[in-house]
JSON list of C-alpha atoms and ligand atoms in Angstrom, two decimals:
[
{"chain": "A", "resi": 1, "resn": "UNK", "atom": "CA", "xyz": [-102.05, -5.19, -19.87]},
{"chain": "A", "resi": 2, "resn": "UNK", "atom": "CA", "xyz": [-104.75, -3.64, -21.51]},
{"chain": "A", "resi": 3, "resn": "UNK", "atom": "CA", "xyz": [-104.66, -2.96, -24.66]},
{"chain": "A", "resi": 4, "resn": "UNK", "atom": "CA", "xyz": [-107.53, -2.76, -26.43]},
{"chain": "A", "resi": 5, "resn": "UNK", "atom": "CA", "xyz": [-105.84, -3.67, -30.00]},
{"chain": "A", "resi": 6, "resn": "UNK", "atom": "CA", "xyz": [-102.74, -5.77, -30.63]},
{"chain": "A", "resi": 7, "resn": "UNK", "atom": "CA", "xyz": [-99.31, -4.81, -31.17]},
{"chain": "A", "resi": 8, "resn": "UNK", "atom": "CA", "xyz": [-97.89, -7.27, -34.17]},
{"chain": "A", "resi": 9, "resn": "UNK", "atom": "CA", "xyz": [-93.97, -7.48, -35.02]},
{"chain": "A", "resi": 10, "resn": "UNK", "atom": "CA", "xyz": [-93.13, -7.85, -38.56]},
{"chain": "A", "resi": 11, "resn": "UNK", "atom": "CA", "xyz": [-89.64, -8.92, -38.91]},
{"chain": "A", "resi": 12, "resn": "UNK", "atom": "CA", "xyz": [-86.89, -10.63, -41.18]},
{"chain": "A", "resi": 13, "resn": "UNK", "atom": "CA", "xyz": [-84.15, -10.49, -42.71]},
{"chain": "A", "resi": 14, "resn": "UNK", "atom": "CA", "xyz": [-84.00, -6.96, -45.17]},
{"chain": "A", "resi": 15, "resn": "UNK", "atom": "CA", "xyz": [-84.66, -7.17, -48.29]},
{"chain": "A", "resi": 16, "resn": "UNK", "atom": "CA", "xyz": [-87.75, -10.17, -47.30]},
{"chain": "A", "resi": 17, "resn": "UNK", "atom": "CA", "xyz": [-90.66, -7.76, -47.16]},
{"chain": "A", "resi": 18, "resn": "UNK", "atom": "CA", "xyz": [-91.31, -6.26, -43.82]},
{"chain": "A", "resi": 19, "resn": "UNK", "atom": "CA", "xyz": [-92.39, -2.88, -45.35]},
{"chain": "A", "resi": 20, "resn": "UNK", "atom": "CA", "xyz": [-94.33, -3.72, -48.11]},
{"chain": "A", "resi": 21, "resn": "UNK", "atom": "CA", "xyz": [-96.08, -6.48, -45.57]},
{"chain": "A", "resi": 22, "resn": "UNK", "atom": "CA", "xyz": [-96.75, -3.11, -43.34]},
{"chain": "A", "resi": 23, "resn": "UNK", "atom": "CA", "xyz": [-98.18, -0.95, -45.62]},
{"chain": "A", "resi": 24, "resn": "UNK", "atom": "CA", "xyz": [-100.35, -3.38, -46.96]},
{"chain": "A", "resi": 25, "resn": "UNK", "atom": "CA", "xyz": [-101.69, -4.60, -43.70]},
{"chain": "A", "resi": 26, "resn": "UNK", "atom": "CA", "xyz": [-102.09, -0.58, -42.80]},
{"chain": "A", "resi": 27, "resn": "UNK", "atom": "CA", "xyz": [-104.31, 0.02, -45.73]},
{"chain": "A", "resi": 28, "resn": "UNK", "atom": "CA", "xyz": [-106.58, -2.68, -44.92]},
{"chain": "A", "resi": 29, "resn": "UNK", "atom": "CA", "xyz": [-106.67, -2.40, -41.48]},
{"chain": "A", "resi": 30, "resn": "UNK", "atom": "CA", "xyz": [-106.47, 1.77, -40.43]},
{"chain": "A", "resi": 31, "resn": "UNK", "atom": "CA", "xyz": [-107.02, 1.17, -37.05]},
{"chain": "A", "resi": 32, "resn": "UNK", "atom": "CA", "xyz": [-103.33, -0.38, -37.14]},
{"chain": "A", "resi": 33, "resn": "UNK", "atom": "CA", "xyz": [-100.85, 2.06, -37.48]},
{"chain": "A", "resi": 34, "resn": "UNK", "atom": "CA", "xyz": [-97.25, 1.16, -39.15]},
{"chain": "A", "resi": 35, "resn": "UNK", "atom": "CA", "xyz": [-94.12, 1.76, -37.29]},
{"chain": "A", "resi": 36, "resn": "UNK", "atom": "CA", "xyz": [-91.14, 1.79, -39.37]},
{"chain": "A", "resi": 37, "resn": "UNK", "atom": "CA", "xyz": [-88.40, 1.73, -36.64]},
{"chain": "A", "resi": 38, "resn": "UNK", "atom": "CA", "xyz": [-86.04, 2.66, -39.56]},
{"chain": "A", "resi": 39, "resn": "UNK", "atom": "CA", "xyz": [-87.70, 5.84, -39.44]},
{"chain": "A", "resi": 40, "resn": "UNK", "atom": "CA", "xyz": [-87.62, 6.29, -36.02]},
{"chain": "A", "resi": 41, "resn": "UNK", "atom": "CA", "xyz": [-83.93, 5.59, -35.48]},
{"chain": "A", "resi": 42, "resn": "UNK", "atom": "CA", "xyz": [-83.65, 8.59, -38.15]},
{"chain": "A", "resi": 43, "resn": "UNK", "atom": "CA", "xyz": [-86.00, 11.17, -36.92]},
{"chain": "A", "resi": 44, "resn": "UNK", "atom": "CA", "xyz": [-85.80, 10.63, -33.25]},
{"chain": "A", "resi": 45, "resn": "UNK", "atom": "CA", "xyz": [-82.03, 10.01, -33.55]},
{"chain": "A", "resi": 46, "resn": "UNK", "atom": "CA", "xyz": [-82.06, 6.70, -31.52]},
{"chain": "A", "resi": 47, "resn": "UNK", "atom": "CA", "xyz": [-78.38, 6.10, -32.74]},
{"chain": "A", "resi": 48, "resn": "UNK", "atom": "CA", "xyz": [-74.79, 5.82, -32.06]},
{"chain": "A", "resi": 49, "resn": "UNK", "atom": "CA", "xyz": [-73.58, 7.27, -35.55]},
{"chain": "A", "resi": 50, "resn": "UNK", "atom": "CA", "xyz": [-73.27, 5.71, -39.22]},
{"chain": "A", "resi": 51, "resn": "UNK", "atom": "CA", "xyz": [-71.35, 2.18, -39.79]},
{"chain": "A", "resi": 52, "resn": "UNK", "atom": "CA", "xyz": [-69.53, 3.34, -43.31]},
{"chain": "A", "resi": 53, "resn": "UNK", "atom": "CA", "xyz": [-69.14, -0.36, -43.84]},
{"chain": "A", "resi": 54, "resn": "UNK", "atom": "CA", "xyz": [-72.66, -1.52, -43.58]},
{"chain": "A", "resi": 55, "resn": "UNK", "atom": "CA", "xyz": [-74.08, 1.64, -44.62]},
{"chain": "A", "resi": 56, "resn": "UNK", "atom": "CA", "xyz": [-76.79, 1.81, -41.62]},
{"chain": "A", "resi": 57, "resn": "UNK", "atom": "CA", "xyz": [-77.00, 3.77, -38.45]},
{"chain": "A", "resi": 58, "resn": "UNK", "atom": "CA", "xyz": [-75.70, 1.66, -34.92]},
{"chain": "A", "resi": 59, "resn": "UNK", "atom": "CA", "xyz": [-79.06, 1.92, -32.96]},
{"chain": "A", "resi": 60, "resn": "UNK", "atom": "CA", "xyz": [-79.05, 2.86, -29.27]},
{"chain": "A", "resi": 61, "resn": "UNK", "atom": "CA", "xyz": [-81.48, -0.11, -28.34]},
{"chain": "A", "resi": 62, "resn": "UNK", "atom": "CA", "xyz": [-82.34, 2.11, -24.83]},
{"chain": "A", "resi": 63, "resn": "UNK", "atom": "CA", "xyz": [-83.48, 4.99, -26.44]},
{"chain": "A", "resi": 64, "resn": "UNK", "atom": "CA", "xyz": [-85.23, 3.74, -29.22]},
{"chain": "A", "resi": 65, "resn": "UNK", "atom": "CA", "xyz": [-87.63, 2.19, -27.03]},
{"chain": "A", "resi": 66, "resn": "UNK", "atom": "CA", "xyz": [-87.67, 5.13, -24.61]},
{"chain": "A", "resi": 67, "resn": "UNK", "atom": "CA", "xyz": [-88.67, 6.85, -27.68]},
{"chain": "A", "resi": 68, "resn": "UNK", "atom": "CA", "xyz": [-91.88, 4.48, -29.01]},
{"chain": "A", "resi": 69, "resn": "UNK", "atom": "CA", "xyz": [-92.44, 3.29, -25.52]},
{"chain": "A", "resi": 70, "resn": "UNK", "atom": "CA", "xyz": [-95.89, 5.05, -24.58]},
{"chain": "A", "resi": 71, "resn": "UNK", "atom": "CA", "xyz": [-97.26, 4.73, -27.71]},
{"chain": "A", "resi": 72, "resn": "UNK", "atom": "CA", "xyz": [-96.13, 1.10, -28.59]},
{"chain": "A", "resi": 73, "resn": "UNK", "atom": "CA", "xyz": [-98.09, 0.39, -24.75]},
{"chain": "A", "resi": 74, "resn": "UNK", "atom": "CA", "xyz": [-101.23, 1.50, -26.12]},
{"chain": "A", "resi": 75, "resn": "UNK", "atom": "CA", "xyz": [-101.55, -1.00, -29.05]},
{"chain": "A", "resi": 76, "resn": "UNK", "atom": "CA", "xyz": [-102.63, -1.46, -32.50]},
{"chain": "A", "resi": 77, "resn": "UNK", "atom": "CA", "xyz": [-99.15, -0.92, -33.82]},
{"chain": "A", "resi": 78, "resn": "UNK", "atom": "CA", "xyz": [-97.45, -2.85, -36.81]},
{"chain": "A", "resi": 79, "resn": "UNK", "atom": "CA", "xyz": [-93.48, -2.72, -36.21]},
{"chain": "A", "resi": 80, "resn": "UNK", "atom": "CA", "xyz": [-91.18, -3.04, -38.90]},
{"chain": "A", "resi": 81, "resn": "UNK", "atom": "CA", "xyz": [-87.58, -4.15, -38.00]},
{"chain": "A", "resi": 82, "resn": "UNK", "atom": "CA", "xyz": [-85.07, -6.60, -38.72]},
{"chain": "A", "resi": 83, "resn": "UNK", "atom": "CA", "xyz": [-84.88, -7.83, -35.09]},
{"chain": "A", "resi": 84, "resn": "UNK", "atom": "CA", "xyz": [-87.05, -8.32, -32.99]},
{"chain": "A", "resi": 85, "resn": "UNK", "atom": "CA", "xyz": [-85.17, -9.37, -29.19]},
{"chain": "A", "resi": 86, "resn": "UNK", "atom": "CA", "xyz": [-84.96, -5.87, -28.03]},
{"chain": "A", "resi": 87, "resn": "UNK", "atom": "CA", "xyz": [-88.69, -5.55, -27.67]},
{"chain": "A", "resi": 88, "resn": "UNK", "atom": "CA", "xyz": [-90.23, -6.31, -24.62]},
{"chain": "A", "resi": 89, "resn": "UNK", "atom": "CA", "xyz": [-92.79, -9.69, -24.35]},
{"chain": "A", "resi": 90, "resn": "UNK", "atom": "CA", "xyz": [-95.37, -7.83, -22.36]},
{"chain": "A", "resi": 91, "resn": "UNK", "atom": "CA", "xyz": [-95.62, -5.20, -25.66]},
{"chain": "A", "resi": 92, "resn": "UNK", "atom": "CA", "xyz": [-95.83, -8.17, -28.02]},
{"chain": "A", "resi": 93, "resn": "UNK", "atom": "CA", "xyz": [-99.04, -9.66, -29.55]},
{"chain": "A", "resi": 94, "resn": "UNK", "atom": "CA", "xyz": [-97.58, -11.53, -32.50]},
{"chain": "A", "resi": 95, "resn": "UNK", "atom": "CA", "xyz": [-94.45, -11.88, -34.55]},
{"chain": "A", "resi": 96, "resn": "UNK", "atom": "CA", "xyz": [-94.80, -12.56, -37.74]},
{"chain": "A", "resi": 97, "resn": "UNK", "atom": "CA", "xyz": [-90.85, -13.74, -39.50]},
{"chain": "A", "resi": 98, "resn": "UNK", "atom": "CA", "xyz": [-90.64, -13.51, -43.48]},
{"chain": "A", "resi": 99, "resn": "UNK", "atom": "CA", "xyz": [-88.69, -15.58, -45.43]},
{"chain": "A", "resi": 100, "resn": "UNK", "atom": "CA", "xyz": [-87.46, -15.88, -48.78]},
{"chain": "A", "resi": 101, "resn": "UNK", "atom": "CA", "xyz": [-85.44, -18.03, -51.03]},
{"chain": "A", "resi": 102, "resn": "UNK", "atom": "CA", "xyz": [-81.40, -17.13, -50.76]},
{"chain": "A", "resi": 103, "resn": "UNK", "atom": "CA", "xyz": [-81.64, -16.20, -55.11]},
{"chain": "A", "resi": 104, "resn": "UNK", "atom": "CA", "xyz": [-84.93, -14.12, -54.83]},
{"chain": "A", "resi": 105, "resn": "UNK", "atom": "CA", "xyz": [-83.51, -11.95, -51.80]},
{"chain": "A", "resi": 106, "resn": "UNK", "atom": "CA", "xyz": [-80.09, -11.90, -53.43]},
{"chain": "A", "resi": 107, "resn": "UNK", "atom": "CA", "xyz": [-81.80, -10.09, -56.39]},
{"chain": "A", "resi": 108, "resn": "UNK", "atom": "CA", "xyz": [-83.93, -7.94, -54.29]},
{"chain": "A", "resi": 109, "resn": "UNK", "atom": "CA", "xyz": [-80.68, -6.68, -52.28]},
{"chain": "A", "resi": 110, "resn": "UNK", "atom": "CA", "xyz": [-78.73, -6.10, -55.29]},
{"chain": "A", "resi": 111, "resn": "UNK", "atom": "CA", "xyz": [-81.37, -3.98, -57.08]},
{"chain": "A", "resi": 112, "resn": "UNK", "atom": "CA", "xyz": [-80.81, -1.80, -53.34]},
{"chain": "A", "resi": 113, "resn": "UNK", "atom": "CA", "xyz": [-77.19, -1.39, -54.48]},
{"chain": "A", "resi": 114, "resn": "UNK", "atom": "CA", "xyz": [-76.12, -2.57, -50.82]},
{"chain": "A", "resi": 115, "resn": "UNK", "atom": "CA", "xyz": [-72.32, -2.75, -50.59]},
{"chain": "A", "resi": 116, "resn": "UNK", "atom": "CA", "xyz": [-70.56, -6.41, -50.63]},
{"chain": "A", "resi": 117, "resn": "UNK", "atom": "CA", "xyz": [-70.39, -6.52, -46.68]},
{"chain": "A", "resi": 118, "resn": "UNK", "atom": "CA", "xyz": [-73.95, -6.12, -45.68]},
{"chain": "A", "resi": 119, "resn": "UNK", "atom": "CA", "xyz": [-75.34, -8.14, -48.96]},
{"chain": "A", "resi": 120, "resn": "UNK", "atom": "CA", "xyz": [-73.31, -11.20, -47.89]},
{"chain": "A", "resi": 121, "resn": "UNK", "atom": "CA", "xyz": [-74.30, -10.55, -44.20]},
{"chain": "A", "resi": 122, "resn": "UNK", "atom": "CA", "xyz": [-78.10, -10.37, -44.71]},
{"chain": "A", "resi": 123, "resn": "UNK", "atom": "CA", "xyz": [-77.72, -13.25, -47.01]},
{"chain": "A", "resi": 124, "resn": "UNK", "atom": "CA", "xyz": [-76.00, -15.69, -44.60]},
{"chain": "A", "resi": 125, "resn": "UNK", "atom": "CA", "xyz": [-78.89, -14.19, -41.82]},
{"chain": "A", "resi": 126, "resn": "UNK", "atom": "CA", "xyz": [-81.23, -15.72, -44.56]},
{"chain": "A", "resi": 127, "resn": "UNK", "atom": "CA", "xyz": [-79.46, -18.75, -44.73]},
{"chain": "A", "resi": 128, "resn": "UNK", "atom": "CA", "xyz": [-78.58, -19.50, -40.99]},
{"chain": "A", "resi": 129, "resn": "UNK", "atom": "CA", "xyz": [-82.43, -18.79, -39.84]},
{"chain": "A", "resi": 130, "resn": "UNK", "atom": "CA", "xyz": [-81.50, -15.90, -37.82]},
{"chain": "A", "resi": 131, "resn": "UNK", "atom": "CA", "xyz": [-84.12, -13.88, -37.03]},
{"chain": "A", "resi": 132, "resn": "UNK", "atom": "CA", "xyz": [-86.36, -17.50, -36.81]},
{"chain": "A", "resi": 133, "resn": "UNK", "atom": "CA", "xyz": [-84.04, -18.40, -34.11]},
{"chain": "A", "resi": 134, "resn": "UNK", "atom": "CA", "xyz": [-84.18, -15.38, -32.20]},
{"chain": "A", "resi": 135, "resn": "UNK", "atom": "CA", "xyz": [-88.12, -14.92, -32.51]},
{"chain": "A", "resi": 136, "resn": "UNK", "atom": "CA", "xyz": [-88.39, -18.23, -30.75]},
{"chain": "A", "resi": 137, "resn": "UNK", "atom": "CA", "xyz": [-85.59, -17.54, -28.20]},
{"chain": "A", "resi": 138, "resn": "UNK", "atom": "CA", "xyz": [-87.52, -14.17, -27.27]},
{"chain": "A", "resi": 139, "resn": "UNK", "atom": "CA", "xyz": [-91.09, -14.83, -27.07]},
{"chain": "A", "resi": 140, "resn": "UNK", "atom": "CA", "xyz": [-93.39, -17.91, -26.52]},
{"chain": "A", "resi": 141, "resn": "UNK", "atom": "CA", "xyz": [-93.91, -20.30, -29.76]},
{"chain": "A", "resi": 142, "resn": "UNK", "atom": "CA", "xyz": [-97.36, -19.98, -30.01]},
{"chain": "A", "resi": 143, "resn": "UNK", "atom": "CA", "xyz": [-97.18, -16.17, -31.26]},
{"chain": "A", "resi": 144, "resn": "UNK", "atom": "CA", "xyz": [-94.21, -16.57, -33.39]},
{"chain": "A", "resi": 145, "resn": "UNK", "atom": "CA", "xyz": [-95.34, -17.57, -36.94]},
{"chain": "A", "resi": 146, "resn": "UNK", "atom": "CA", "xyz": [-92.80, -18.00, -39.92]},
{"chain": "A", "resi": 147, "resn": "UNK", "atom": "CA", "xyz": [-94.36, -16.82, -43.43]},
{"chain": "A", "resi": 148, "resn": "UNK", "atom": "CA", "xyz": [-93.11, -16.84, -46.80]},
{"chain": "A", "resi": 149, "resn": "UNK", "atom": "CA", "xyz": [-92.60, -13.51, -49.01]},
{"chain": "A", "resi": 150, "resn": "UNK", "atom": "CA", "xyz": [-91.57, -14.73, -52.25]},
{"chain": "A", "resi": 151, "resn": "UNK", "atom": "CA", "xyz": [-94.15, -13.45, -54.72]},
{"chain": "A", "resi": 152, "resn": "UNK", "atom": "CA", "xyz": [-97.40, -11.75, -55.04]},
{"chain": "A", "resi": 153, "resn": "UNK", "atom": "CA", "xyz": [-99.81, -14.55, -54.44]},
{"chain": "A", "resi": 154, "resn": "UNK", "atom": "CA", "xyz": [-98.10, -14.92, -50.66]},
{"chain": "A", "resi": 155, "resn": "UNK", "atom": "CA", "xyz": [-97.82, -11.09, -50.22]},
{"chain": "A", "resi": 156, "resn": "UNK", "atom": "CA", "xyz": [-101.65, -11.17, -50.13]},
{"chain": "A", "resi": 157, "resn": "UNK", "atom": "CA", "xyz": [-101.78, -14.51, -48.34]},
{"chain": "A", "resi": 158, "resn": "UNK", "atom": "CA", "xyz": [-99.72, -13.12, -45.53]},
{"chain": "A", "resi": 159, "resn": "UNK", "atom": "CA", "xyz": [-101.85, -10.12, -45.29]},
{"chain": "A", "resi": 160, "resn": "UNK", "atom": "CA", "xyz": [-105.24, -11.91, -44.91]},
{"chain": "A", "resi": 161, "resn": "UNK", "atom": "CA", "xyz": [-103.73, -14.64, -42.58]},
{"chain": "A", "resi": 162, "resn": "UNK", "atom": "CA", "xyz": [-102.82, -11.89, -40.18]},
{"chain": "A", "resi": 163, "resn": "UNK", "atom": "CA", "xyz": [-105.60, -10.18, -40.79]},
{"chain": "A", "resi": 164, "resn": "UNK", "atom": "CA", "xyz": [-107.69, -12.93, -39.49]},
{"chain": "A", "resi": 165, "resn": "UNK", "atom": "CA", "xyz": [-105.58, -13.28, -36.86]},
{"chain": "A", "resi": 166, "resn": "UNK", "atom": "CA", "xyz": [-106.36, -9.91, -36.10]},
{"chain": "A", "resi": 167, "resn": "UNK", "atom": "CA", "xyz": [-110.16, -10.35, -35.60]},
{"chain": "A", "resi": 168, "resn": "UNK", "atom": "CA", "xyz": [-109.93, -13.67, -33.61]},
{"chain": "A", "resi": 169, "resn": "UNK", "atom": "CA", "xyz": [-107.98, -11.47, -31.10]},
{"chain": "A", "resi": 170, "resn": "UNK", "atom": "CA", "xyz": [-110.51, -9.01, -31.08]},
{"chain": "A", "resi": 171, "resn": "UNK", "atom": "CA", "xyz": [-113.13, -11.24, -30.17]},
{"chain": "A", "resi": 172, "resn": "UNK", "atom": "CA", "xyz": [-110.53, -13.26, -27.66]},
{"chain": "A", "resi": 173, "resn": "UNK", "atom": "CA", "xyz": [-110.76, -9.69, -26.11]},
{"chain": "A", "resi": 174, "resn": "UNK", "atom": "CA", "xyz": [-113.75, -8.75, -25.93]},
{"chain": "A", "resi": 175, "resn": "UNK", "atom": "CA", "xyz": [-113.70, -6.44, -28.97]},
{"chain": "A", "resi": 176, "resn": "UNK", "atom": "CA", "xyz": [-116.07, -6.21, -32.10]},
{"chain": "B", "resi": 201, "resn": "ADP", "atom": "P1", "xyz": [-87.91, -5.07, -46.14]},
{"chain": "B", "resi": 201, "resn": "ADP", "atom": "O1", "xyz": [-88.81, -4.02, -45.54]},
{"chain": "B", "resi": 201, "resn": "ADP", "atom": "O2", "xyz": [-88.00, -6.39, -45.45]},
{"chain": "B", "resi": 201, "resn": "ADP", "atom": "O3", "xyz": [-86.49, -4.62, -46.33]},
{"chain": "B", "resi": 201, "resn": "ADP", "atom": "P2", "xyz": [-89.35, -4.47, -48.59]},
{"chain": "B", "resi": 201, "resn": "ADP", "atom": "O4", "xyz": [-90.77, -4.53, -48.18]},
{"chain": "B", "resi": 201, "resn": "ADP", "atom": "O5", "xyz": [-88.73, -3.13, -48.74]},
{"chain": "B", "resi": 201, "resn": "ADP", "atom": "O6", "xyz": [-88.47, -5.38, -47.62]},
{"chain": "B", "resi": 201, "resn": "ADP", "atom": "O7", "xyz": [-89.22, -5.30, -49.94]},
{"chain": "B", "resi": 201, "resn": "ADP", "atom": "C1", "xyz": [-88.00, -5.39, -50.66]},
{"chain": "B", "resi": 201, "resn": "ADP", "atom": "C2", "xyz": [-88.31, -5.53, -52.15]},
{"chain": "B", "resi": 201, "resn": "ADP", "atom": "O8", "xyz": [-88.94, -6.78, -52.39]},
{"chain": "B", "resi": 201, "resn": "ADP", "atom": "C3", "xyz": [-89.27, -4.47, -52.68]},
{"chain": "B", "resi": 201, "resn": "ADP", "atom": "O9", "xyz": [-88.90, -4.16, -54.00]},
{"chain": "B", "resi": 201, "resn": "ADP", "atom": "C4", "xyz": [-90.62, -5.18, -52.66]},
{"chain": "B", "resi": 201, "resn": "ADP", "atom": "O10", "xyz": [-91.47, -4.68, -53.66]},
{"chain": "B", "resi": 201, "resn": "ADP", "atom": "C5", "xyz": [-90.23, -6.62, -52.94]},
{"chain": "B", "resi": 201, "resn": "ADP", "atom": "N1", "xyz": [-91.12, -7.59, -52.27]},
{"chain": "B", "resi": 201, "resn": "ADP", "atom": "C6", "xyz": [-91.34, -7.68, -50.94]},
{"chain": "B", "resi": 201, "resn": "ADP", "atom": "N2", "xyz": [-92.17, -8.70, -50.67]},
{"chain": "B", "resi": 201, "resn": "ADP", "atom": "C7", "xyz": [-92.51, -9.26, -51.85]},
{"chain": "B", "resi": 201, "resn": "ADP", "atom": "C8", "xyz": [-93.33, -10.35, -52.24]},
{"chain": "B", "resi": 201, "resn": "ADP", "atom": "N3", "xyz": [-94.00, -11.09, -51.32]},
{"chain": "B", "resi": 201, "resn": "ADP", "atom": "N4", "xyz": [-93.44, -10.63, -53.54]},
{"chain": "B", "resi": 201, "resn": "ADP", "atom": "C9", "xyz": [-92.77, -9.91, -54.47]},
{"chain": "B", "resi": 201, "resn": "ADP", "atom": "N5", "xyz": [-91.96, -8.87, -54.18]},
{"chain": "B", "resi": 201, "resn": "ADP", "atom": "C10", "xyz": [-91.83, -8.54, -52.88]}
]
């Protein structure tokens, strides 16, 4: 491996503030780039068709990383997705979960008029630690931090945390 900056996973359940996370941490930092997988599943058509039900697109895991693959390698990315498992360790730097209360997210995923189904099944991910659970089953503890999204003062709190994350590994690697 030799990347010469890091590739950082910013995950959770939808609706806990992956994106806004992103684009934050890609204004302050430009030489990380944001990868909204949502995006890519779109554009580069990484699916298997629409679920009606859940309103979202059933993602072809294979081709979706076929698709980011050689970039992804060369680091400095910030991914944005509501899983995490189906990336590879080796392309992993640090995963970052968010969190947020069960009424706060409820709000935010009503305001996103999501139908009954898929609120209800992003709350009870909330709820049953989910994505948590399957950061720490898929990479090793010490680059899996959990981080809550709840307001303002810990949006910016996250940011500079990872930020200076983000320079310890530069110097860790030999970078200025
Ligand atoms: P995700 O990408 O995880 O689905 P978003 O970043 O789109 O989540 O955020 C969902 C909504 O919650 C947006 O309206 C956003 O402005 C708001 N939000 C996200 N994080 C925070 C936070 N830490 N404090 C207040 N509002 C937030």
């Amino acid at each position: 491996m030799s990347r010469t900056l890091p590739n950082i996973i910013i995950t959770g359940t939808p609706g806990t503030g992956k994106t806004t996370h992103a684009t934050l941490l890609a204004e302050r930092r430009p030489e990380l780039k944001h990868l909204s997988i949502n995006d890519i599943v779109k554009d580069k058509e990484c699916h298997e068709g629409w679920d009606e039900e859940f309103q979202s697109w059933i993602v072809d895991e294979d081709k979706l990383l076929d698709a980011i693959e050689d970039q992804v390698k060369e680091g400095g990315w910030i991914i944005d997705w509501h899983a995490c498992d189906l990336f590879p360790r080796s392309w992993v730097d640090l995963v970052v979960v968010l969190r947020v209360e069960t009424e706060v997210l409820y709000d935010r995923l009503e305001k996103r008029n999501y139908p009954e189904a898929k609120l209800q099944e992003n709350l009870d991910s909330e709820i049953m630690d989910v994505l948590i659970q399957e950061a720490r089953d898929s990479y090793d503890e010490e680059i899996v931090v959990e981080l809550k999204s709840g307001d303002a003062d810990e949006l910016e709190a996250n940011v500079e945390r990872i930020e200076g994350w983000l320079e310890q590994w530069k110097k860790d690697n030999n970078q200025n």
